[in-house]
mmCIF file of C-alpha atoms and ligand atoms in Angstrom:
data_model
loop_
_atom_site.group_PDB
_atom_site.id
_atom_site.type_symbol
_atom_site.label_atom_id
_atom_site.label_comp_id
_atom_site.label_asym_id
_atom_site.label_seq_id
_atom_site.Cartn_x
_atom_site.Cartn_y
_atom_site.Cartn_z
ATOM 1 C CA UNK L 1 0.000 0.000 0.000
ATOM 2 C CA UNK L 2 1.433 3.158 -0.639
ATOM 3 C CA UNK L 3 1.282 6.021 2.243
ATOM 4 C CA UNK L 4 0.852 9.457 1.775
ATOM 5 C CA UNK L 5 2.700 12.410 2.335
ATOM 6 C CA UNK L 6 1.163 15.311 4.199
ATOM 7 C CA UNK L 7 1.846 18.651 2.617
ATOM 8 C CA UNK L 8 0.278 21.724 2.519
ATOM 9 C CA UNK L 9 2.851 24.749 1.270
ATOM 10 C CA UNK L 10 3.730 22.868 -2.301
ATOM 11 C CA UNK L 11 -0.035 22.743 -3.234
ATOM 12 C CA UNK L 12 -0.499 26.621 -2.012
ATOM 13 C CA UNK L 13 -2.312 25.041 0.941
ATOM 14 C CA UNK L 14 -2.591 27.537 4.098
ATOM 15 C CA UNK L 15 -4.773 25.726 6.505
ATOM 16 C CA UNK L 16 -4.054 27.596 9.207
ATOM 17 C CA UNK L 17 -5.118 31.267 10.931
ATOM 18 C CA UNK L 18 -2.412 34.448 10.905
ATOM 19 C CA UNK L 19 -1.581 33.623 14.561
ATOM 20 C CA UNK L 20 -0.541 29.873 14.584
ATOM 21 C CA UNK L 21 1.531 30.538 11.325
ATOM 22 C CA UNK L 22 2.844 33.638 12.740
ATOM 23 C CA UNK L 23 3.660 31.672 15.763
ATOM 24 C CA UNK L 24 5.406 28.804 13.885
ATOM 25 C CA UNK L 25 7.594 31.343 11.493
ATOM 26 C CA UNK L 26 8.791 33.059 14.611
ATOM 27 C CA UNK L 27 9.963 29.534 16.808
ATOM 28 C CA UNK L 28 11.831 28.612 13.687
ATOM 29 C CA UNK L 29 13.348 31.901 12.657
ATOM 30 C CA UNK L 30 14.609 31.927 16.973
ATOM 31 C CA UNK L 31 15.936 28.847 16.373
ATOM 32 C CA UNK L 32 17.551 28.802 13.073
ATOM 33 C CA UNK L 33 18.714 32.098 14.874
ATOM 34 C CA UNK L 34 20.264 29.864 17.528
ATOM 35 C CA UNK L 35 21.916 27.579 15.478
ATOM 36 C CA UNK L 36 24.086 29.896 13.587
ATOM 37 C CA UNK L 37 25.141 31.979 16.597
ATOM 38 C CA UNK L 38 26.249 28.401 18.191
ATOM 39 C CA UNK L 39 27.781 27.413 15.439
ATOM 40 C CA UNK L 40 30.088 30.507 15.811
ATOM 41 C CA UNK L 41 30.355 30.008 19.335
ATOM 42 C CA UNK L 42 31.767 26.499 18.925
ATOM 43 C CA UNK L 43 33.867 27.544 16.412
ATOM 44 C CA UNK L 44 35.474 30.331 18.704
ATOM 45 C CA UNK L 45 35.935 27.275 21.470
ATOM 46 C CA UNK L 46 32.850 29.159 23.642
ATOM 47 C CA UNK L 47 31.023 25.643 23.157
ATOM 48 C CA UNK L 48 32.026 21.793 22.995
ATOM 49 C CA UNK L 49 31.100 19.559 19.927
ATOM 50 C CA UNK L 50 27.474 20.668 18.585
ATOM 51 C CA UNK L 51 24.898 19.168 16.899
ATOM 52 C CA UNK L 52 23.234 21.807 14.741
ATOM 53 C CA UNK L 53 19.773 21.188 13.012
ATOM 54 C CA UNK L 54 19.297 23.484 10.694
ATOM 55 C CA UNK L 55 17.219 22.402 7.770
ATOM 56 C CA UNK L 56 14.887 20.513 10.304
ATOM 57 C CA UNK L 57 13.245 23.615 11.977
ATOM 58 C CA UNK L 58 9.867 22.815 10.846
ATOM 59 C CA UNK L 59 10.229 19.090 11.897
ATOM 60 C CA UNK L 60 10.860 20.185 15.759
ATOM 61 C CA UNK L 61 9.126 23.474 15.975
ATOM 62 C CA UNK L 62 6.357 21.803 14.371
ATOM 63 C CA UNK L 63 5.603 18.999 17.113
ATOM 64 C CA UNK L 64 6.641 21.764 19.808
ATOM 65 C CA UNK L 65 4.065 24.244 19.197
ATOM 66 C CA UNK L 66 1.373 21.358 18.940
ATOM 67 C CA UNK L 67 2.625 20.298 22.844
ATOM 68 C CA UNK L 68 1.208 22.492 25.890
ATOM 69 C CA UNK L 69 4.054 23.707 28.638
ATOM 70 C CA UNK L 70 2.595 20.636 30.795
ATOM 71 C CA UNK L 71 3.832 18.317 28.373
ATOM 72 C CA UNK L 72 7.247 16.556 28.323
ATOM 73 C CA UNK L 73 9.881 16.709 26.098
ATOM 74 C CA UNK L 74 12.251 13.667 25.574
ATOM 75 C CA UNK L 75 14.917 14.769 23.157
ATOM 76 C CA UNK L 76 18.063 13.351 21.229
ATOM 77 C CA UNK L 77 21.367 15.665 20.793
ATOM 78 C CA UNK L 78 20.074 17.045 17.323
ATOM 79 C CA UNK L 79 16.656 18.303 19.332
ATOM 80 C CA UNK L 80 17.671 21.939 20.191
ATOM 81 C CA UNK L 81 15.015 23.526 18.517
ATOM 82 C CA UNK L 82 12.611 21.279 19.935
ATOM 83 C CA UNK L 83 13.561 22.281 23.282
ATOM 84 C CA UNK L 84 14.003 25.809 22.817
ATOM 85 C CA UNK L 85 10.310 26.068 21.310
ATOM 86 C CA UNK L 86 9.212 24.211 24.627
ATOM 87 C CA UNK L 87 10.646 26.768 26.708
ATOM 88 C CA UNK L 88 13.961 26.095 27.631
ATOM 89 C CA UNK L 89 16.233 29.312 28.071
ATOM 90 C CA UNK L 90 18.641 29.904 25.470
ATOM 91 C CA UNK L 91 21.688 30.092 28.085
ATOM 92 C CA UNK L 92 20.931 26.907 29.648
ATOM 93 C CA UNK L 93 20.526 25.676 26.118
ATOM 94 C CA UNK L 94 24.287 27.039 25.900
ATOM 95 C CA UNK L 95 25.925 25.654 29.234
ATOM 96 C CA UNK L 96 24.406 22.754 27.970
ATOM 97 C CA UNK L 97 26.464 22.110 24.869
ATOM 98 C CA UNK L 98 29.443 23.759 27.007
ATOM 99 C CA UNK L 99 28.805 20.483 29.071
ATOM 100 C CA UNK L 100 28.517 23.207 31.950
ATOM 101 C CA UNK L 101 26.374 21.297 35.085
ATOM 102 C CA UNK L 102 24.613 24.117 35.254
ATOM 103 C CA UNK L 103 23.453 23.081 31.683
ATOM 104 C CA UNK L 104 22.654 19.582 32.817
ATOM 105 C CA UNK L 105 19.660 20.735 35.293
ATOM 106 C CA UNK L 106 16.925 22.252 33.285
ATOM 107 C CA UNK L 107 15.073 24.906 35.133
ATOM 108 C CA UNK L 108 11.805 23.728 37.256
ATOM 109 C CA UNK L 109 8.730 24.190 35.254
ATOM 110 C CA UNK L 110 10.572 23.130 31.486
ATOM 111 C CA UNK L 111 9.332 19.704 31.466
ATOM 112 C CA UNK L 112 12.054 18.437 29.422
ATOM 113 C CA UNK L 113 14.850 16.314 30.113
ATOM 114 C CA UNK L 114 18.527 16.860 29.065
ATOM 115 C CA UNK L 115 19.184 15.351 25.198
ATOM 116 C CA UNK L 116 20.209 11.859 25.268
ATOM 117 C CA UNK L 117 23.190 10.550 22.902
ATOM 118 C CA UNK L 118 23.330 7.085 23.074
ATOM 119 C CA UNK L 119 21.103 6.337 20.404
ATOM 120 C CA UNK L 120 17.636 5.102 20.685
ATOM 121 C CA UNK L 121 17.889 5.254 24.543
ATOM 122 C CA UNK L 122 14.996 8.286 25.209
ATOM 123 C CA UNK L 123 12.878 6.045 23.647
ATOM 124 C CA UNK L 124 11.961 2.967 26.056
ATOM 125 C CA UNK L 125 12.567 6.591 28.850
ATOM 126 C CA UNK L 126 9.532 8.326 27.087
ATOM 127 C CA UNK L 127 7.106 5.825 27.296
ATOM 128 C CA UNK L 128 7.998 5.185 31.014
ATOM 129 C CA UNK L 129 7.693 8.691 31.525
ATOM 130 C CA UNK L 130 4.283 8.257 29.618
ATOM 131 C CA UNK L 131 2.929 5.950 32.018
ATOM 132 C CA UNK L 132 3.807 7.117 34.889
ATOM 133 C CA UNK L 133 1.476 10.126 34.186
ATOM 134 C CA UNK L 134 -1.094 8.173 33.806
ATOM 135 C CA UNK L 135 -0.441 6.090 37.032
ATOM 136 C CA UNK L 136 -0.065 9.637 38.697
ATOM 137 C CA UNK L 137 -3.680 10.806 37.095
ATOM 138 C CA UNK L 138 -1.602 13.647 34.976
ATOM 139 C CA UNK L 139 -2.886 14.759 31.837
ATOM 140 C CA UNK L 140 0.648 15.108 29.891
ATOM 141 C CA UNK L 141 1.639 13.657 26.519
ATOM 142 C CA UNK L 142 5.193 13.016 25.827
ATOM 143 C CA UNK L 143 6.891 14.005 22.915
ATOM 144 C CA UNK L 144 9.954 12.410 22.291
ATOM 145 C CA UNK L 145 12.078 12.406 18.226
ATOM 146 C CA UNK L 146 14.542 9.568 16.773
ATOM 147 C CA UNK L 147 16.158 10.310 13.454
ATOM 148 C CA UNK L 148 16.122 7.446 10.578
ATOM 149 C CA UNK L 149 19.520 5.912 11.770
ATOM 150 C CA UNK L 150 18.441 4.986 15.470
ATOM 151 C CA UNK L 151 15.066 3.587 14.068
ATOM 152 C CA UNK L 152 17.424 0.536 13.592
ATOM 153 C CA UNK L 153 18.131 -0.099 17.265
ATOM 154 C CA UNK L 154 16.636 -2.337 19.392
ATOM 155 C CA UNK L 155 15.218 0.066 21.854
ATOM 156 C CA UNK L 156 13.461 1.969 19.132
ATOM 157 C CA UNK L 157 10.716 -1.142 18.557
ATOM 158 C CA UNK L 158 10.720 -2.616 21.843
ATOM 159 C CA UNK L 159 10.001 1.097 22.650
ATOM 160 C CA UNK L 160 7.181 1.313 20.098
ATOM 161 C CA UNK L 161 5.808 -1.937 21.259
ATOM 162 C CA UNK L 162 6.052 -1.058 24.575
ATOM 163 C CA UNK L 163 3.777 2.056 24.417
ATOM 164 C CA UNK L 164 1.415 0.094 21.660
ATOM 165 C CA UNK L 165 0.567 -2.851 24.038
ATOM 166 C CA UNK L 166 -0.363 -0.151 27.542
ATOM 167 C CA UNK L 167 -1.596 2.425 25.063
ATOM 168 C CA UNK L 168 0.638 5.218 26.182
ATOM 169 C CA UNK L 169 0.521 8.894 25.492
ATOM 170 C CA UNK L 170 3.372 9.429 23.277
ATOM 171 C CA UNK L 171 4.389 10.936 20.165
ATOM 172 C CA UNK L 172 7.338 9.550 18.398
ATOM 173 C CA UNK L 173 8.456 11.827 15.777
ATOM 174 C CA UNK L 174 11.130 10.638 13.555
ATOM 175 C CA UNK L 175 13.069 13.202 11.354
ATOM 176 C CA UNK L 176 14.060 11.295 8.326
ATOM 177 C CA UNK L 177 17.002 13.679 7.383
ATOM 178 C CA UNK L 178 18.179 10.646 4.948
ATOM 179 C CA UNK L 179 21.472 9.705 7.199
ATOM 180 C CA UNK L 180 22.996 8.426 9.714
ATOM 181 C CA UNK L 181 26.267 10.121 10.031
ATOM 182 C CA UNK L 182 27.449 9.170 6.732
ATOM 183 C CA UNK L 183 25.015 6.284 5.831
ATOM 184 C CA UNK L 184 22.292 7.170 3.727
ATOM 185 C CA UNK L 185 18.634 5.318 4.660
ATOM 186 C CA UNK L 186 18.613 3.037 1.827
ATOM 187 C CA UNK L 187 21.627 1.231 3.312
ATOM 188 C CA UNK L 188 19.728 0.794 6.562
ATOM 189 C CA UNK L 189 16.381 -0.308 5.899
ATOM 190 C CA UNK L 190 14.524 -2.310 2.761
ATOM 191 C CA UNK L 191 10.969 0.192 3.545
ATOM 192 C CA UNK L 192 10.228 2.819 2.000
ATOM 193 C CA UNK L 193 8.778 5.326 4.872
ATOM 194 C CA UNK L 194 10.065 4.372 8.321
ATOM 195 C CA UNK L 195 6.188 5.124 9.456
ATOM 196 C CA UNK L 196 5.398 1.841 7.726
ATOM 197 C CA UNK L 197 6.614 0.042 10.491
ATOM 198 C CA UNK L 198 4.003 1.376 12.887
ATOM 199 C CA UNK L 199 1.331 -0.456 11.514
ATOM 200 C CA UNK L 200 3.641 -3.789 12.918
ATOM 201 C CA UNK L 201 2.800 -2.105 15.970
ATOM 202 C CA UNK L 202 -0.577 -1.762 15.867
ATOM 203 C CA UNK L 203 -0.511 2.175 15.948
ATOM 204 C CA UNK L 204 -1.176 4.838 13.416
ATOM 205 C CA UNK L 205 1.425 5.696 11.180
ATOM 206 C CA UNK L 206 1.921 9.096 9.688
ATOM 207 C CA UNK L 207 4.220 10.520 6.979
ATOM 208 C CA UNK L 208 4.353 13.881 6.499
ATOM 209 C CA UNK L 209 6.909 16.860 4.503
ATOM 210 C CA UNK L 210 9.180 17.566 7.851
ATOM 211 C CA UNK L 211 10.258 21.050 5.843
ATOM 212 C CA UNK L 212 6.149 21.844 5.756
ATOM 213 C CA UNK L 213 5.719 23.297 9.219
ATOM 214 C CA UNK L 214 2.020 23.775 8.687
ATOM 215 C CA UNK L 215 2.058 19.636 7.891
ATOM 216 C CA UNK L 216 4.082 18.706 10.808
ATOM 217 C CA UNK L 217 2.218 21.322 13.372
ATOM 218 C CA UNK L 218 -1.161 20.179 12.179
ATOM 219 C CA UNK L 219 -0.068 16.109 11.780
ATOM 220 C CA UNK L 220 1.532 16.436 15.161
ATOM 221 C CA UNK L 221 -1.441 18.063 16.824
ATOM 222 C CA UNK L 222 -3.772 15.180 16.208
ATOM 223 C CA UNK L 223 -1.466 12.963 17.297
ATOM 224 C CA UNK L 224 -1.358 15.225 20.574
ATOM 225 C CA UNK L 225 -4.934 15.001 20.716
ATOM 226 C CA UNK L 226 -5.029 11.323 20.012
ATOM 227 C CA UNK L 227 -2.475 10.817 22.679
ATOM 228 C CA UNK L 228 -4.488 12.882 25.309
ATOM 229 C CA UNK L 229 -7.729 11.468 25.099
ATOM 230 C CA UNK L 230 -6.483 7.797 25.681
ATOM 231 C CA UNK L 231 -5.976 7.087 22.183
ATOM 232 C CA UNK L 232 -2.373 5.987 22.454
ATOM 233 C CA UNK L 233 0.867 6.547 20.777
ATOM 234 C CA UNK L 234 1.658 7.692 17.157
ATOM 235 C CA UNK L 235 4.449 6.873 14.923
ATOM 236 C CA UNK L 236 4.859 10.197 12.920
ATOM 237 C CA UNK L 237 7.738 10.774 10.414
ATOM 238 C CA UNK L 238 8.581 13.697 9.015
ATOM 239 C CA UNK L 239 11.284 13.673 6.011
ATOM 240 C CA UNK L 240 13.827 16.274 5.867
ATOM 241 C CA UNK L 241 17.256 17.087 5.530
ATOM 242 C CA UNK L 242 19.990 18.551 7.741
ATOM 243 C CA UNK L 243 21.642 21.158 6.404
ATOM 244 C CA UNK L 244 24.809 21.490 8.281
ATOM 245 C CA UNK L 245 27.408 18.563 9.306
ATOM 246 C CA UNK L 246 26.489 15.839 11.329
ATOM 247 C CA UNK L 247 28.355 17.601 14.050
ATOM 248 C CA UNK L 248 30.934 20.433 13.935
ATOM 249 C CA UNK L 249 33.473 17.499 14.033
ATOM 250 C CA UNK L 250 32.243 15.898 10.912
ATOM 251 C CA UNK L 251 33.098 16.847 6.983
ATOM 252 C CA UNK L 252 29.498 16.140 4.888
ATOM 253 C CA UNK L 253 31.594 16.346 1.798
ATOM 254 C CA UNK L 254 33.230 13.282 2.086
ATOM 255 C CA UNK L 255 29.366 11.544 1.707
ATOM 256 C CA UNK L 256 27.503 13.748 0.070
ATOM 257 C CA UNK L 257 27.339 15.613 -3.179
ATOM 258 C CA UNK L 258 27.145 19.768 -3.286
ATOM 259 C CA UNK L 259 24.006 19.023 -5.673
ATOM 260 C CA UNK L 260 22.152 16.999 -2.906
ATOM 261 C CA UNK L 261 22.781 19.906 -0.284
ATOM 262 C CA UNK L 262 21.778 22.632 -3.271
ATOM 263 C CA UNK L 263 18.312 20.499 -4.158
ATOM 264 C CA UNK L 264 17.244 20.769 -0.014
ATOM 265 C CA UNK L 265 18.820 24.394 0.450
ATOM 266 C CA UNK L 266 15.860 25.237 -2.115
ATOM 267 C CA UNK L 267 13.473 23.637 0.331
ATOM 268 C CA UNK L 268 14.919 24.989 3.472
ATOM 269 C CA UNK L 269 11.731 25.049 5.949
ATOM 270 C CA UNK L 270 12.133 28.526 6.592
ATOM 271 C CA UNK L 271 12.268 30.174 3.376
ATOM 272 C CA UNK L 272 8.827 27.935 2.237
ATOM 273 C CA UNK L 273 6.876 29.017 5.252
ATOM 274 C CA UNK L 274 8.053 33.191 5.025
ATOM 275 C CA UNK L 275 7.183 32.773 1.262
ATOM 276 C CA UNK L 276 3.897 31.840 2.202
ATOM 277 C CA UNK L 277 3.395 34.653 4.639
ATOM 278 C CA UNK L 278 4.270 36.749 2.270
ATOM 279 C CA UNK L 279 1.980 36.185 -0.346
ATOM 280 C CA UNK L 280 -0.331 36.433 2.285
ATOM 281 C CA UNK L 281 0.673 39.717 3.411
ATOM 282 C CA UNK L 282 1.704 38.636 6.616
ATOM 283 C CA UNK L 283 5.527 39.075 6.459
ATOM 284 C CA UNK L 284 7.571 41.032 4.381
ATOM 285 C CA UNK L 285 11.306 42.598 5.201
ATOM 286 C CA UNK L 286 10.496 45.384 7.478
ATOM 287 C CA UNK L 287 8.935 42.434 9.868
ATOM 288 C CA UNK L 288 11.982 40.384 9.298
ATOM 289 C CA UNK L 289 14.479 42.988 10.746
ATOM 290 C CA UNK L 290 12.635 43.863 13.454
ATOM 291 C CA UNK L 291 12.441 40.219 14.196
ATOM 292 C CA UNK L 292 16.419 39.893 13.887
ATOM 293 C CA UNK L 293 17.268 42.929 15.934
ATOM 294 C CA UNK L 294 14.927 41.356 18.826
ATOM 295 C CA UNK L 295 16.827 37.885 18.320
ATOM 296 C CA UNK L 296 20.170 39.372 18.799
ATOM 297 C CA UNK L 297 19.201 41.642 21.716
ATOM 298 C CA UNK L 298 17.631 38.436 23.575
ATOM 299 C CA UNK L 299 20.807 35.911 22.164
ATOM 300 C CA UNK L 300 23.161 38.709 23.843
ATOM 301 C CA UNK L 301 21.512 39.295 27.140
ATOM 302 C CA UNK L 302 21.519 34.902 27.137
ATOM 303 C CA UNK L 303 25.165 35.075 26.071
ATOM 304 C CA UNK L 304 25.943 37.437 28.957
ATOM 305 C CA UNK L 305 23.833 34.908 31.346
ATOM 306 C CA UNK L 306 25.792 32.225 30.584
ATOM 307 C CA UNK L 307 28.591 33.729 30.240
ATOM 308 C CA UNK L 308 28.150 34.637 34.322
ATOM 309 C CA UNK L 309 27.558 30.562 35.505
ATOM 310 C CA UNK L 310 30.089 30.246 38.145
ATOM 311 C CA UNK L 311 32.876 27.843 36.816
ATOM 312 C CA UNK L 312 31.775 23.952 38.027
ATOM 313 C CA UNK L 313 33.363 22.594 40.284
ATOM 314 C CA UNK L 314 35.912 19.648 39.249
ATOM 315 C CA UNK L 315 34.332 17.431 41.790
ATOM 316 C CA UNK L 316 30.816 17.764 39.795
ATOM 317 C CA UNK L 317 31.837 15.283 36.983
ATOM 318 C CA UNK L 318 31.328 12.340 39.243
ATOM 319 C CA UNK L 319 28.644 14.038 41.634
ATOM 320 C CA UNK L 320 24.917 13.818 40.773
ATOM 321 C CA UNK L 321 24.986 9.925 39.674
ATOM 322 C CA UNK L 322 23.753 9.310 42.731
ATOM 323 C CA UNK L 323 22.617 10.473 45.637
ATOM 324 C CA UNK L 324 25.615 9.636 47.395
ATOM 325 C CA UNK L 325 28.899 9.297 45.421
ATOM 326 C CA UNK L 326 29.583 5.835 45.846
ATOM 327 C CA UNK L 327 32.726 3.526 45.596
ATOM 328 C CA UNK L 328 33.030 3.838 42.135
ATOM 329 C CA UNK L 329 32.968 8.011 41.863
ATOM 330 C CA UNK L 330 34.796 8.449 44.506
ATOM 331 C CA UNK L 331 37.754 6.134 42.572
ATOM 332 C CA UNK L 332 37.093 8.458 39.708
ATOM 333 C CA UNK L 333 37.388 11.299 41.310
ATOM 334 C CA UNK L 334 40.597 10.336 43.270
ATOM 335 C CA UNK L 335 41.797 9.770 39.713
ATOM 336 C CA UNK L 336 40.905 13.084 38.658
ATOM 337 C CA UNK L 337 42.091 14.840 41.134
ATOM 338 C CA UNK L 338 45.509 13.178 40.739
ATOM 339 C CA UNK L 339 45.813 14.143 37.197
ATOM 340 C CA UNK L 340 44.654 17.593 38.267
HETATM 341 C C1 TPP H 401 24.022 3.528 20.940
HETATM 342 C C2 TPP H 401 24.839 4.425 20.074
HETATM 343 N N1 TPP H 401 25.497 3.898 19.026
HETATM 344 C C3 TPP H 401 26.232 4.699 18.232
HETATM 345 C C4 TPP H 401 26.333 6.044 18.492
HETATM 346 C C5 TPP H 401 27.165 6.945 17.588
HETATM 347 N N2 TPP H 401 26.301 7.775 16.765
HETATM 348 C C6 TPP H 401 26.087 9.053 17.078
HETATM 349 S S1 TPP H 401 25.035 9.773 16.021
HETATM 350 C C7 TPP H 401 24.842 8.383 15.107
HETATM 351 C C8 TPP H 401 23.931 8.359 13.901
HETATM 352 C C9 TPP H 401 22.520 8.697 14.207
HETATM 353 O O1 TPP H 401 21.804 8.927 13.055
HETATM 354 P P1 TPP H 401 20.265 9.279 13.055
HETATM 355 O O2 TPP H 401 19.556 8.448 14.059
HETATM 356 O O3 TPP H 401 19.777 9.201 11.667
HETATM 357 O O4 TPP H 401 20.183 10.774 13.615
HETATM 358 P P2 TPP H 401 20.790 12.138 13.059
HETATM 359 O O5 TPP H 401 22.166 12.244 13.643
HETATM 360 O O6 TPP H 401 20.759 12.094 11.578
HETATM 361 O O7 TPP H 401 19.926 13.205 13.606
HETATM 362 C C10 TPP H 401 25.611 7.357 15.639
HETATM 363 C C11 TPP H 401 25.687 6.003 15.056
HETATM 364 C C12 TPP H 401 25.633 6.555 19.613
HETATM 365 N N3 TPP H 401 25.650 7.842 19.922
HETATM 366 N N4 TPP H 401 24.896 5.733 20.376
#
């Protein structure tokens, strides 16, 4: 059977009021905003390794707009822009990727939890959290995003049967961005959409245009809904395409070709959604500047914030894993402070 892909903009399809799409165009442009000023930062040693997303805006702004504050956030490294639309401040955001402790404790009230890297692990962790809202009589959803390449670890379908069999209210996104690293889909998987594999599952499975924000927010708001009302989990897949390196440690041109990276420049989320603003009337350059001078005035004061986190404490590497640093920290940490 062949699925269908949910799009909107490429038809001229604008099912949505002047305040949502307002809404979305600003979360992205913040973001995208983000992502450039850390990839500076990182590049001036102010931040460790990164992972930047542009190109997949839509994809994470998309699901976070469709989530209310009350909901959780479960993210993976590339998932800045998800968090950042659910409300986490832009300097812990940056002590965060300066693997700064101060960046590992998210601020009471952002109900999301720090990005996990090994791959595939948030998953099993989301429906858990899922659950135990239920057990607790809460109302939240959890919203928690794989890309293509960890869709082939175990934890991603044990995870997916997992929340299929007690019905839990989550929302997988998966942003298709075509690799892994350096190894493109087709050399991972014999489907054809990765949201395929939800009806193995038992759950609905939904493919939509990832760099469509109006597809994802309104694809991703059902699923919401659906999730809320006892409905249960949805397997929702948006395809897209990073823009930038894997990480600032990787070098795309080694896998990729310049024409690839051209073709999806052309669909960059950003510039599809302003276009369509525009011919609405509801953007145009004045609006755009005004927009950027706010971003830099708010990216500077954040700068400045994080700029001011006291420097950790060595000791704070091996604190925190548990309550009490046990035999096995405190060895580390004799360690470290010999080498010290
Ligand atoms: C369990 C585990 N295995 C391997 C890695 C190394 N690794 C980091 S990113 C990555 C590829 C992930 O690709 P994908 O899931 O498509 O996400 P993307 O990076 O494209 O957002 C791998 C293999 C890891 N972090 N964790």
């Amino acid at each position: 059977m062949k699925l269908k892909v949910v799009s909107y903009l490429d038809k001229g399809e604008f099912p949505l009021g002047e305040e949502e799409a307002l809404a979305l165009y600003r979360a992205m442009r913040r973001a995208r905003f983000f992502d450039e000023k850390a990839l500076t930062l990182q590049r001036q040693g102010r931040l460790g390794v990164y992972a930047p997303f542009m190109g997949q805006e839509a994809a994470q702004v998309g699901l976070a707009l469709a989530l209310k504050r009350t909901d959780w956030v479960v993210p993976s490294y590339r998932e800045s822009a998800l968090l950042l639309a659910h409300g986490l401040p832009i300097h812990t955001l940056l002590l965060y990727w300066r693997a700064h402790p101060a960046g590992w404790r998210f601020p009471e009230g952002v109900r999301a939890v720090n990005p996990y890297i090994p791959i595939a692990t948030q998953i099993p962790q989301a429906v858990g959290l899922a659950l135990a809202g239920r057990y607790r009589g809460e109302d939240w959803v959890v919203a928690t995003s794989i890309g293509d390449g960890g869709t082939s670890e175990g934890d991603f379908h044990e995870g997916l049967n997992f929340a299929a069999v007690f019905n839990a209210p989550v929302v997988f996104l998966v942003q298709n961005n075509g690799y892994a690293i350096s190894v493109p889909r087709a050399k991972q998987m014999r489907v054809d959409y990765i949201a395929r594999r939800a009806e193995g599952y038992g759950i609905p499975g939904v493919v939509v245009d990832g760099n469509d924000a109006i597809a994802v927010y309104l694809e991703a708001k059902k699923a919401v809904a659906r999730a809320r009302k006892g409905e249960g989990p949805t397997l929702l897949e948006a395809l897209t395409y990073r823009l930038a390196p894997h990480t600032t440690s990787d070098d795309p041109s080694r896998y990729r070709t310049r024409e690839e990276e051209e073709t999806w420049r052309r669909k960059d989320p950003l510039l599809r959604l302003r276009g369509a603003l525009e011919e609405r009337g509801l953007w145009d350059g004045e609006r755009e500047k005004a927009l950027l001078d706010e971003l830099e005035e708010e990216f500077a004061r954040e700068l400045a914030l994080a700029d001011a986190a006291p420097e950790p404490r060595p000791e704070e590497i091996v604190e925190h894993v548990y309550k009490e640093m046990g035999p096995d920290q405190r060895r580390a940490w004799e360690v470290l402070r010999a080498d010290a």
